[in-house]
Every structure is written in structure tokens, then in C-alpha cells.
């Protein structure tokens, strides 16, 4: 059984005329500081840039995978780095999800250039087990797509929504997804979170997935774009 996983993201909206080179310079200077942070599986330093790849906004929106809640807490309120965000931009809301699974794709993490985030709701009042099992099947198919570096599945049990986060080595064609550009990756704990060809299910045994046997996507026609 692999270690627990928690996903987290905050999105900082920036003015339409904001010079995004400020964010690029900030990430270049500060990004490597988390390359060895205890408890962190992955931090993807992400931006959306108004007018680039169809984005209507300027946004700094890093995405994290944590190996434990202790590391997440140390970062947010234990002096681990979030204070610098608050002092520069104010305190943004921080979304977090319970991790379900994480898979490596065929592309190397070091080649990641873009990222996508897709969300979709579970069926109302349905047993969440069925929805998660379908999403795990879809995750295995998704990880096998050309250009995937890594993909992760997580659940928000308050709204009963699922989120799938993916790193790509090229521009993604996922129409239902929110798209980002990757400026830097810190991956100190990814080795313990996922491996190729397996779905690591939190709370259960690792299960090999046959990509040609009953493999399908969830209905991403109901995927929800986040408010801009």
C-alpha cells in the first residue's frame, strides 16, 4: 500500500494588465526552495496568462500533492512558505481534496510544460464507491495517453466532486479542462506516491489495471470549469 495523498490548490487572480514576468521571475527565484521540502510529493508552479492558449485571465495557481496533512499544515501556517504568498497577494482561499490515486505517464516529469484540471460531480445520493471506481478506470486510460507525465485523482467529500489533475509534455487537447502553463516542478516525494501501470488506491491494495479491458472515461460532459 502506498502512502496517503492530499491535493491542494489556491488561485490568485491578477489584473488584466499585470506583467506576468513578475510571477515568472518569482518562481525562478523561489521555486527551487521547495525541491526538498519534507512531506511534499509535488508542487506544480502554474500560471494562466490572459490571451495565451485561450485564457481570459491572469492567474497564479500552484497545485500541490502532499504525502501527509502535517506537511500541508507546516506550509500553510507553520512558517513553511505560505506567509510569503499572503504578504505579497493577500490570503487566498485554499482548496483541498482527499487523494485517491496517482499515476505516472510515459513522458518524464522533467518535460512537463502544461497542466490541466478537470472537475465533475458524482451522481446525487449515489454510493461514492461506484463513482470513484469508474474514475479510477478512466485514470488508467488517461495515464496511457500520449504526452502524459503524471495524473492524479482526488475527491472533495463536501461537494462530492472529483478532480483530475494532469501534467503534460505538450499542449493538451482536453476541452473540458482548465489549462495552465508549468513554470517549475518541485517533486521531492513523488517516488512514494505513484508508479507506472498501477493505480495506487488510498486505503486499499494496489491494483493493476488492464487498459484494454472495460476502460472508459467518466462523462466529462458534466465537467465544471471553475469561476473566472
Short mmCIF file of N, CA and C in Angstrom, two decimals, residues 6 31 56 73 92 107-108 117 169 209 222:
data_model
loop_
_atom_site.label_atom_id
_atom_site.label_comp_id
_atom_site.label_asym_id
_atom_site.label_seq_id
_atom_site.Cartn_x
_atom_site.Cartn_y
_atom_site.Cartn_z
N UNK A 6 -2.80 14.02 -0.39
CA UNK A 6 -3.76 15.12 -0.28
C UNK A 6 -3.43 16.14 -1.35
N UNK A 31 11.10 28.96 -6.53
CA UNK A 31 10.65 27.60 -6.78
C UNK A 31 11.57 26.53 -6.26
N UNK A 56 -8.85 33.68 -20.36
CA UNK A 56 -9.42 35.02 -20.22
C UNK A 56 -8.84 35.79 -19.03
N UNK A 73 0.05 21.38 6.68
CA UNK A 73 -0.14 22.35 7.74
C UNK A 73 1.10 23.20 7.99
N UNK A 92 -5.34 33.94 -0.11
CA UNK A 92 -6.33 33.35 -1.00
C UNK A 92 -7.01 32.15 -0.35
N UNK A 107 5.64 10.07 -20.42
CA UNK A 107 6.53 11.22 -20.54
C UNK A 107 7.20 11.51 -19.19
N UNK A 108 8.40 12.04 -19.22
CA UNK A 108 9.14 12.33 -18.00
C UNK A 108 8.58 13.57 -17.31
N UNK A 117 -6.73 20.73 -15.24
CA UNK A 117 -7.54 20.31 -14.10
C UNK A 117 -8.98 20.18 -14.55
N UNK A 169 3.60 16.90 -21.44
CA UNK A 169 4.84 17.40 -22.02
C UNK A 169 4.58 18.22 -23.28
N UNK A 209 -4.25 -2.33 -13.63
CA UNK A 209 -5.39 -2.05 -14.48
C UNK A 209 -5.07 -2.49 -15.91
N UNK A 222 -20.10 16.70 -18.08
CA UNK A 222 -20.57 17.42 -16.91
C UNK A 222 -19.44 18.07 -16.14
#
